[in-house]
Amino acid sequence: MSDMPTAMIEAIDLRKSYDGGVIEALDGVTLTIAPQEFVAITGPSGCGKSTLLHMLAALDRPDSGTITVDGHDLTDLHQPNRYRRDVIGLVFQLHNLLPHLNARQNIEVAMMGTGHSRKEQRARANELLAAVDLGGLEERRPPQLSGGERQRVAIARALANHPQVLLADEPTGSLDSAAVERTLALLASLRRDSDVTIVMVTHDPVVAAATDRTIHLRDGRVSA
């Protein structure tokens, strides 16, 4: 019998406001995401999508409510940096690669402090670049890569430490249609091959339709 948890992510009654309560970003959000599920979070600008993702990444805390990711209670997290290194992978719309480092080195940076040798880090980086179809481009720096290639390096970097959950904030927002299709196919294959749970914020209904399920936010609440 499998000991896999029934929920990889569980949020209960999350509330978050800013500017002394003037801006209510989340207003009682409750949701559950299963292990290995590929979920899109959609909604209009200002509905709380990025706030929710930042909370799942332990980059922000709710005013009230609870969040559990892979058994970690994020409202009582003592080592958020270790959580972000070991449990989750983060992908942003603007890939945040270091321009002076080549593709392989950008991935190796994510493995600093993990105890792996330089040889092991290099091998893992090369393995990931091959997995995202960038084998042979290891020595190229971000300015020498296309937008879609840079985003694939960012995805590879997010997977460096074998995360349980991949959090992606508008990862296709700056890509052309061909690169969008390739990125979505890559995410789907990574979910299948690596058993990773993926939560992706997007404003694009075509992108959302490529996932297992869509969670729609409006005015800080789950509306569908």
PDB file of C-alpha atoms in Angstrom:
ATOM      1  CA  MET A   1       0.000   0.000   0.000  1.00  0.00           C
ATOM      2  CA  SER A   2       1.407   3.414  -0.981  1.00  0.00           C
ATOM      3  CA  ASP A   3       2.380   5.846   1.766  1.00  0.00           C
ATOM      4  CA  MET A   4       2.015   8.830  -0.582  1.00  0.00           C
ATOM      5  CA  PRO A   5       0.152  11.682   1.153  1.00  0.00           C
ATOM      6  CA  THR A   6      -3.345  12.510  -0.107  1.00  0.00           C
ATOM      7  CA  ALA A   7      -2.368  16.180  -0.385  1.00  0.00           C
ATOM      8  CA  MET A   8       0.966  17.651  -1.412  1.00  0.00           C
ATOM      9  CA  ILE A   9      -0.310  21.183  -0.763  1.00  0.00           C
ATOM     10  CA  GLU A  10      -3.100  22.210   1.587  1.00  0.00           C
ATOM     11  CA  ALA A  11      -4.118  25.790   2.346  1.00  0.00           C
ATOM     12  CA  ILE A  12      -6.927  26.587   4.776  1.00  0.00           C
ATOM     13  CA  ASP A  13      -8.616  29.976   5.121  1.00  0.00           C
ATOM     14  CA  LEU A  14      -5.608  32.048   4.027  1.00  0.00           C
ATOM     15  CA  ARG A  15      -5.973  35.767   4.598  1.00  0.00           C
ATOM     16  CA  LYS A  16      -3.492  38.488   3.719  1.00  0.00           C
ATOM     17  CA  SER A  17      -3.811  42.244   3.522  1.00  0.00           C
ATOM     18  CA  TYR A  18      -1.385  45.108   2.941  1.00  0.00           C
ATOM     19  CA  ASP A  19      -1.235  48.810   3.747  1.00  0.00           C
ATOM     20  CA  GLY A  20      -2.979  48.389   7.075  1.00  0.00           C
ATOM     21  CA  GLY A  21      -5.826  46.370   5.616  1.00  0.00           C
ATOM     22  CA  VAL A  22      -6.544  48.703   2.706  1.00  0.00           C
ATOM     23  CA  ILE A  23      -5.480  46.083   0.133  1.00  0.00           C
ATOM     24  CA  GLU A  24      -6.934  42.634   0.759  1.00  0.00           C
ATOM     25  CA  ALA A  25      -4.855  40.223  -1.312  1.00  0.00           C
ATOM     26  CA  LEU A  26      -6.306  36.941  -0.009  1.00  0.00           C
ATOM     27  CA  ASP A  27      -9.700  36.619   1.626  1.00  0.00           C
ATOM     28  CA  GLY A  28     -10.169  33.116   2.974  1.00  0.00           C
ATOM     29  CA  VAL A  29      -8.483  30.964   0.311  1.00  0.00           C
ATOM     30  CA  THR A  30      -8.798  27.220   0.856  1.00  0.00           C
ATOM     31  CA  LEU A  31      -7.439  24.651  -1.585  1.00  0.00           C
ATOM     32  CA  THR A  32      -5.882  21.206  -1.845  1.00  0.00           C
ATOM     33  CA  ILE A  33      -3.444  19.985  -4.502  1.00  0.00           C
ATOM     34  CA  ALA A  34      -2.630  16.300  -4.860  1.00  0.00           C
ATOM     35  CA  PRO A  35       0.843  14.820  -5.327  1.00  0.00           C
ATOM     36  CA  GLN A  36       2.032  14.955  -8.954  1.00  0.00           C
ATOM     37  CA  GLU A  37      -0.881  17.193  -9.976  1.00  0.00           C
ATOM     38  CA  PHE A  38      -0.295  19.957 -12.552  1.00  0.00           C
ATOM     39  CA  VAL A  39      -2.451  22.928 -11.532  1.00  0.00           C
ATOM     40  CA  ALA A  40      -2.932  26.396 -13.011  1.00  0.00           C
ATOM     41  CA  ILE A  41      -3.901  29.367 -10.846  1.00  0.00           C
ATOM     42  CA  THR A  42      -5.650  32.005 -12.914  1.00  0.00           C
ATOM     43  CA  GLY A  43      -7.562  35.236 -12.439  1.00  0.00           C
ATOM     44  CA  PRO A  44      -7.434  38.941 -13.215  1.00  0.00           C
ATOM     45  CA  SER A  45      -4.565  41.188 -12.168  1.00  0.00           C
ATOM     46  CA  GLY A  46      -4.624  41.897  -8.455  1.00  0.00           C
ATOM     47  CA  CYS A  47      -6.718  38.844  -7.562  1.00  0.00           C
ATOM     48  CA  GLY A  48      -4.028  37.342  -5.296  1.00  0.00           C
ATOM     49  CA  LYS A  49      -2.344  34.824  -7.644  1.00  0.00           C
ATOM     50  CA  SER A  50       1.235  35.903  -7.004  1.00  0.00           C
ATOM     51  CA  THR A  51       0.566  36.463  -3.297  1.00  0.00           C
ATOM     52  CA  LEU A  52      -0.606  32.873  -3.008  1.00  0.00           C
ATOM     53  CA  LEU A  53       2.429  31.564  -4.902  1.00  0.00           C
ATOM     54  CA  HIS A  54       4.774  33.599  -2.715  1.00  0.00           C
ATOM     55  CA  MET A  55       3.185  32.053   0.363  1.00  0.00           C
ATOM     56  CA  LEU A  56       3.659  28.552  -1.051  1.00  0.00           C
ATOM     57  CA  ALA A  57       7.322  29.492  -1.578  1.00  0.00           C
ATOM     58  CA  ALA A  58       7.621  30.797   2.016  1.00  0.00           C
ATOM     59  CA  LEU A  59       8.489  34.229   0.633  1.00  0.00           C
ATOM     60  CA  ASP A  60       5.494  35.737   2.436  1.00  0.00           C
ATOM     61  CA  ARG A  61       3.284  34.732   5.366  1.00  0.00           C
ATOM     62  CA  PRO A  62      -0.486  34.925   5.757  1.00  0.00           C
ATOM     63  CA  ASP A  63      -2.090  37.114   8.370  1.00  0.00           C
ATOM     64  CA  SER A  64      -4.127  34.056   9.344  1.00  0.00           C
ATOM     65  CA  GLY A  65      -4.815  30.556   8.092  1.00  0.00           C
ATOM     66  CA  THR A  66      -2.505  27.603   7.534  1.00  0.00           C
ATOM     67  CA  ILE A  67      -0.368  26.264   4.666  1.00  0.00           C
ATOM     68  CA  THR A  68       1.198  22.810   4.507  1.00  0.00           C
ATOM     69  CA  VAL A  69       3.517  21.742   1.673  1.00  0.00           C
ATOM     70  CA  ASP A  70       4.882  18.183   1.625  1.00  0.00           C
ATOM     71  CA  GLY A  71       4.243  17.966   5.376  1.00  0.00           C
ATOM     72  CA  HIS A  72       5.961  21.288   6.153  1.00  0.00           C
ATOM     73  CA  ASP A  73       3.860  23.775   8.114  1.00  0.00           C
ATOM     74  CA  LEU A  74       4.804  27.069   6.443  1.00  0.00           C
ATOM     75  CA  THR A  75       3.212  29.172   9.167  1.00  0.00           C
ATOM     76  CA  ASP A  76       5.784  27.797  11.629  1.00  0.00           C
ATOM     77  CA  LEU A  77       8.808  27.338   9.364  1.00  0.00           C
ATOM     78  CA  HIS A  78      12.151  27.776  11.123  1.00  0.00           C
ATOM     79  CA  GLN A  79      14.455  27.388   8.100  1.00  0.00           C
ATOM     80  CA  PRO A  80      12.716  28.865   5.045  1.00  0.00           C
ATOM     81  CA  ASN A  81      15.929  28.958   2.997  1.00  0.00           C
ATOM     82  CA  ARG A  82      16.422  25.226   3.448  1.00  0.00           C
ATOM     83  CA  TYR A  83      12.774  24.634   2.548  1.00  0.00           C
ATOM     84  CA  ARG A  84      13.200  26.644  -0.668  1.00  0.00           C
ATOM     85  CA  ARG A  85      16.410  24.766  -1.477  1.00  0.00           C
ATOM     86  CA  ASP A  86      15.288  21.224  -0.684  1.00  0.00           C
ATOM     87  CA  VAL A  87      11.491  21.031  -1.110  1.00  0.00           C
ATOM     88  CA  ILE A  88      10.465  23.423  -3.873  1.00  0.00           C
ATOM     89  CA  GLY A  89      11.762  24.767  -7.149  1.00  0.00           C
ATOM     90  CA  LEU A  90      10.943  28.305  -8.301  1.00  0.00           C
ATOM     91  CA  VAL A  91      10.521  29.536 -11.873  1.00  0.00           C
ATOM     92  CA  PHE A  92       9.689  33.166 -12.638  1.00  0.00           C
ATOM     93  CA  GLN A  93       8.505  34.943 -15.788  1.00  0.00           C
ATOM     94  CA  LEU A  94      11.809  36.815 -15.877  1.00  0.00           C
ATOM     95  CA  HIS A  95      14.149  33.877 -15.543  1.00  0.00           C
ATOM     96  CA  ASN A  96      16.526  35.626 -13.078  1.00  0.00           C
ATOM     97  CA  LEU A  97      19.608  33.946 -14.519  1.00  0.00           C
ATOM     98  CA  LEU A  98      23.013  35.398 -13.693  1.00  0.00           C
ATOM     99  CA  PRO A  99      24.222  36.909 -16.993  1.00  0.00           C
ATOM    100  CA  HIS A 100      27.949  36.484 -16.285  1.00  0.00           C
ATOM    101  CA  LEU A 101      27.605  32.722 -15.673  1.00  0.00           C
ATOM    102  CA  ASN A 102      27.055  30.134 -18.381  1.00  0.00           C
ATOM    103  CA  ALA A 103      24.021  27.838 -18.471  1.00  0.00           C
ATOM    104  CA  ARG A 104      25.665  25.046 -16.492  1.00  0.00           C
ATOM    105  CA  GLN A 105      27.023  27.412 -13.841  1.00  0.00           C
ATOM    106  CA  ASN A 106      23.567  28.977 -13.378  1.00  0.00           C
ATOM    107  CA  ILE A 107      22.278  25.536 -12.425  1.00  0.00           C
ATOM    108  CA  GLU A 108      25.270  24.690 -10.237  1.00  0.00           C
ATOM    109  CA  VAL A 109      24.630  27.819  -8.152  1.00  0.00           C
ATOM    110  CA  ALA A 110      21.346  26.287  -6.940  1.00  0.00           C
ATOM    111  CA  MET A 111      23.270  23.323  -5.489  1.00  0.00           C
ATOM    112  CA  MET A 112      25.611  25.364  -3.313  1.00  0.00           C
ATOM    113  CA  GLY A 113      25.429  24.241   0.314  1.00  0.00           C
ATOM    114  CA  THR A 114      23.908  20.848  -0.493  1.00  0.00           C
ATOM    115  CA  GLY A 115      27.087  18.886   0.252  1.00  0.00           C
ATOM    116  CA  HIS A 116      27.529  17.682  -3.321  1.00  0.00           C
ATOM    117  CA  SER A 117      31.013  17.852  -4.801  1.00  0.00           C
ATOM    118  CA  ARG A 118      31.810  20.118  -7.731  1.00  0.00           C
ATOM    119  CA  LYS A 119      31.984  17.020  -9.940  1.00  0.00           C
ATOM    120  CA  GLU A 120      28.510  15.915  -8.803  1.00  0.00           C
ATOM    121  CA  GLN A 121      27.094  19.407  -9.330  1.00  0.00           C
ATOM    122  CA  ARG A 122      28.535  19.558 -12.831  1.00  0.00           C
ATOM    123  CA  ALA A 123      27.139  16.134 -13.713  1.00  0.00           C
ATOM    124  CA  ARG A 124      23.683  17.044 -12.384  1.00  0.00           C
ATOM    125  CA  ALA A 125      23.679  20.347 -14.301  1.00  0.00           C
ATOM    126  CA  ASN A 126      24.663  18.617 -17.531  1.00  0.00           C
ATOM    127  CA  GLU A 127      21.978  15.970 -16.956  1.00  0.00           C
ATOM    128  CA  LEU A 128      19.309  18.646 -16.481  1.00  0.00           C
ATOM    129  CA  LEU A 129      20.388  20.654 -19.514  1.00  0.00           C
ATOM    130  CA  ALA A 130      20.094  17.501 -21.596  1.00  0.00           C
ATOM    131  CA  ALA A 131      16.644  16.863 -20.092  1.00  0.00           C
ATOM    132  CA  VAL A 132      15.423  20.307 -21.227  1.00  0.00           C
ATOM    133  CA  ASP A 133      16.949  19.764 -24.688  1.00  0.00           C
ATOM    134  CA  LEU A 134      19.868  22.153 -24.202  1.00  0.00           C
ATOM    135  CA  GLY A 135      22.684  19.643 -24.426  1.00  0.00           C
ATOM    136  CA  GLY A 136      25.623  21.265 -26.182  1.00  0.00           C
ATOM    137  CA  LEU A 137      24.755  24.758 -24.933  1.00  0.00           C
ATOM    138  CA  GLU A 138      26.260  24.344 -21.468  1.00  0.00           C
ATOM    139  CA  GLU A 139      28.914  27.016 -22.029  1.00  0.00           C
ATOM    140  CA  ARG A 140      26.597  29.699 -23.371  1.00  0.00           C
ATOM    141  CA  ARG A 141      25.728  32.637 -21.146  1.00  0.00           C
ATOM    142  CA  PRO A 142      22.120  33.934 -20.941  1.00  0.00           C
ATOM    143  CA  PRO A 143      22.688  36.796 -23.457  1.00  0.00           C
ATOM    144  CA  GLN A 144      23.689  34.148 -26.003  1.00  0.00           C
ATOM    145  CA  LEU A 145      20.442  32.191 -25.562  1.00  0.00           C
ATOM    146  CA  SER A 146      16.936  32.824 -26.875  1.00  0.00           C
ATOM    147  CA  GLY A 147      14.086  33.694 -24.509  1.00  0.00           C
ATOM    148  CA  GLY A 148      12.751  30.152 -24.634  1.00  0.00           C
ATOM    149  CA  GLU A 149      16.207  28.694 -24.020  1.00  0.00           C
ATOM    150  CA  ARG A 150      16.748  30.963 -21.020  1.00  0.00           C
ATOM    151  CA  GLN A 151      13.425  29.857 -19.565  1.00  0.00           C
ATOM    152  CA  ARG A 152      14.401  26.211 -20.014  1.00  0.00           C
ATOM    153  CA  VAL A 153      17.665  26.879 -18.148  1.00  0.00           C
ATOM    154  CA  ALA A 154      15.582  28.446 -15.356  1.00  0.00           C
ATOM    155  CA  ILE A 155      13.373  25.348 -15.219  1.00  0.00           C
ATOM    156  CA  ALA A 156      16.452  23.121 -15.112  1.00  0.00           C
ATOM    157  CA  ARG A 157      17.853  25.224 -12.264  1.00  0.00           C
ATOM    158  CA  ALA A 158      14.586  24.880 -10.347  1.00  0.00           C
ATOM    159  CA  LEU A 159      14.893  21.095 -10.598  1.00  0.00           C
ATOM    160  CA  ALA A 160      18.529  20.951  -9.470  1.00  0.00           C
ATOM    161  CA  ASN A 161      17.808  19.654  -5.964  1.00  0.00           C
ATOM    162  CA  HIS A 162      15.034  17.181  -6.862  1.00  0.00           C
ATOM    163  CA  PRO A 163      12.139  19.283  -5.509  1.00  0.00           C
ATOM    164  CA  GLN A 164       8.783  17.789  -4.615  1.00  0.00           C
ATOM    165  CA  VAL A 165       6.970  20.896  -5.861  1.00  0.00           C
ATOM    166  CA  LEU A 166       7.681  23.223  -8.790  1.00  0.00           C
ATOM    167  CA  LEU A 167       6.199  26.719  -8.433  1.00  0.00           C
ATOM    168  CA  ALA A 168       6.061  28.758 -11.634  1.00  0.00           C
ATOM    169  CA  ASP A 169       4.952  32.407 -11.800  1.00  0.00           C
ATOM    170  CA  GLU A 170       3.897  33.268 -15.394  1.00  0.00           C
ATOM    171  CA  PRO A 171       6.705  31.123 -16.872  1.00  0.00           C
ATOM    172  CA  THR A 172       5.389  31.590 -20.427  1.00  0.00           C
ATOM    173  CA  GLY A 173       4.435  35.259 -20.161  1.00  0.00           C
ATOM    174  CA  SER A 174       7.408  36.604 -22.128  1.00  0.00           C
ATOM    175  CA  LEU A 175       7.635  33.800 -24.720  1.00  0.00           C
ATOM    176  CA  ASP A 176       6.388  33.509 -28.286  1.00  0.00           C
ATOM    177  CA  SER A 177       3.775  30.873 -29.147  1.00  0.00           C
ATOM    178  CA  ALA A 178       6.289  28.252 -30.274  1.00  0.00           C
ATOM    179  CA  ALA A 179       8.321  28.645 -27.072  1.00  0.00           C
ATOM    180  CA  VAL A 180       5.109  28.494 -25.014  1.00  0.00           C
ATOM    181  CA  GLU A 181       4.189  25.137 -26.547  1.00  0.00           C
ATOM    182  CA  ARG A 182       7.672  23.800 -25.952  1.00  0.00           C
ATOM    183  CA  THR A 183       7.708  24.976 -22.335  1.00  0.00           C
ATOM    184  CA  LEU A 184       4.320  23.402 -21.603  1.00  0.00           C
ATOM    185  CA  ALA A 185       5.410  20.118 -23.178  1.00  0.00           C
ATOM    186  CA  LEU A 186       8.573  20.236 -21.078  1.00  0.00           C
ATOM    187  CA  LEU A 187       6.642  20.824 -17.841  1.00  0.00           C
ATOM    188  CA  ALA A 188       4.252  17.970 -18.650  1.00  0.00           C
ATOM    189  CA  SER A 189       7.129  15.587 -19.341  1.00  0.00           C
ATOM    190  CA  LEU A 190       8.980  16.626 -16.182  1.00  0.00           C
ATOM    191  CA  ARG A 191       5.867  16.021 -14.106  1.00  0.00           C
ATOM    192  CA  ARG A 192       5.541  12.565 -15.673  1.00  0.00           C
ATOM    193  CA  ASP A 193       9.207  11.599 -15.416  1.00  0.00           C
ATOM    194  CA  SER A 194      10.136  13.241 -12.102  1.00  0.00           C
ATOM    195  CA  ASP A 195       6.858  12.828 -10.164  1.00  0.00           C
ATOM    196  CA  VAL A 196       6.916  16.529  -9.331  1.00  0.00           C
ATOM    197  CA  THR A 197       3.816  18.532  -8.384  1.00  0.00           C
ATOM    198  CA  ILE A 198       3.501  21.716 -10.461  1.00  0.00           C
ATOM    199  CA  VAL A 199       1.623  24.886  -9.523  1.00  0.00           C
ATOM    200  CA  MET A 200       1.672  27.529 -12.253  1.00  0.00           C
ATOM    201  CA  VAL A 201       0.280  31.046 -12.123  1.00  0.00           C
ATOM    202  CA  THR A 202      -0.884  32.216 -15.545  1.00  0.00           C
ATOM    203  CA  HIS A 203      -3.221  34.751 -17.133  1.00  0.00           C
ATOM    204  CA  ASP A 204      -3.363  32.798 -20.403  1.00  0.00           C
ATOM    205  CA  PRO A 205      -6.374  30.466 -20.773  1.00  0.00           C
ATOM    206  CA  VAL A 206      -4.575  28.439 -23.440  1.00  0.00           C
ATOM    207  CA  VAL A 207      -1.717  27.757 -21.021  1.00  0.00           C
ATOM    208  CA  ALA A 208      -4.137  26.942 -18.200  1.00  0.00           C
ATOM    209  CA  ALA A 209      -5.965  24.467 -20.442  1.00  0.00           C
ATOM    210  CA  ALA A 210      -2.772  22.399 -20.740  1.00  0.00           C
ATOM    211  CA  THR A 211      -2.853  21.552 -17.009  1.00  0.00           C
ATOM    212  CA  ASP A 212      -4.890  18.983 -15.057  1.00  0.00           C
ATOM    213  CA  ARG A 213      -7.005  21.552 -13.253  1.00  0.00           C
ATOM    214  CA  THR A 214      -7.529  25.303 -13.002  1.00  0.00           C
ATOM    215  CA  ILE A 215      -8.063  27.183  -9.746  1.00  0.00           C
ATOM    216  CA  HIS A 216      -9.583  30.575 -10.502  1.00  0.00           C
ATOM    217  CA  LEU A 217      -9.104  33.449  -8.065  1.00  0.00           C
ATOM    218  CA  ARG A 218     -11.177  36.621  -7.992  1.00  0.00           C
ATOM    219  CA  ASP A 219     -10.992  39.354  -5.349  1.00  0.00           C
ATOM    220  CA  GLY A 220      -8.755  37.200  -3.165  1.00  0.00           C
ATOM    221  CA  ARG A 221     -11.111  34.212  -3.143  1.00  0.00           C
ATOM    222  CA  VAL A 222     -11.325  30.909  -4.984  1.00  0.00           C
ATOM    223  CA  SER A 223     -14.205  31.388  -7.415  1.00  0.00           C
ATOM    224  CA  ALA A 224     -13.897  28.132  -9.419  1.00  0.00           C
TER     225      ALA A 224
END
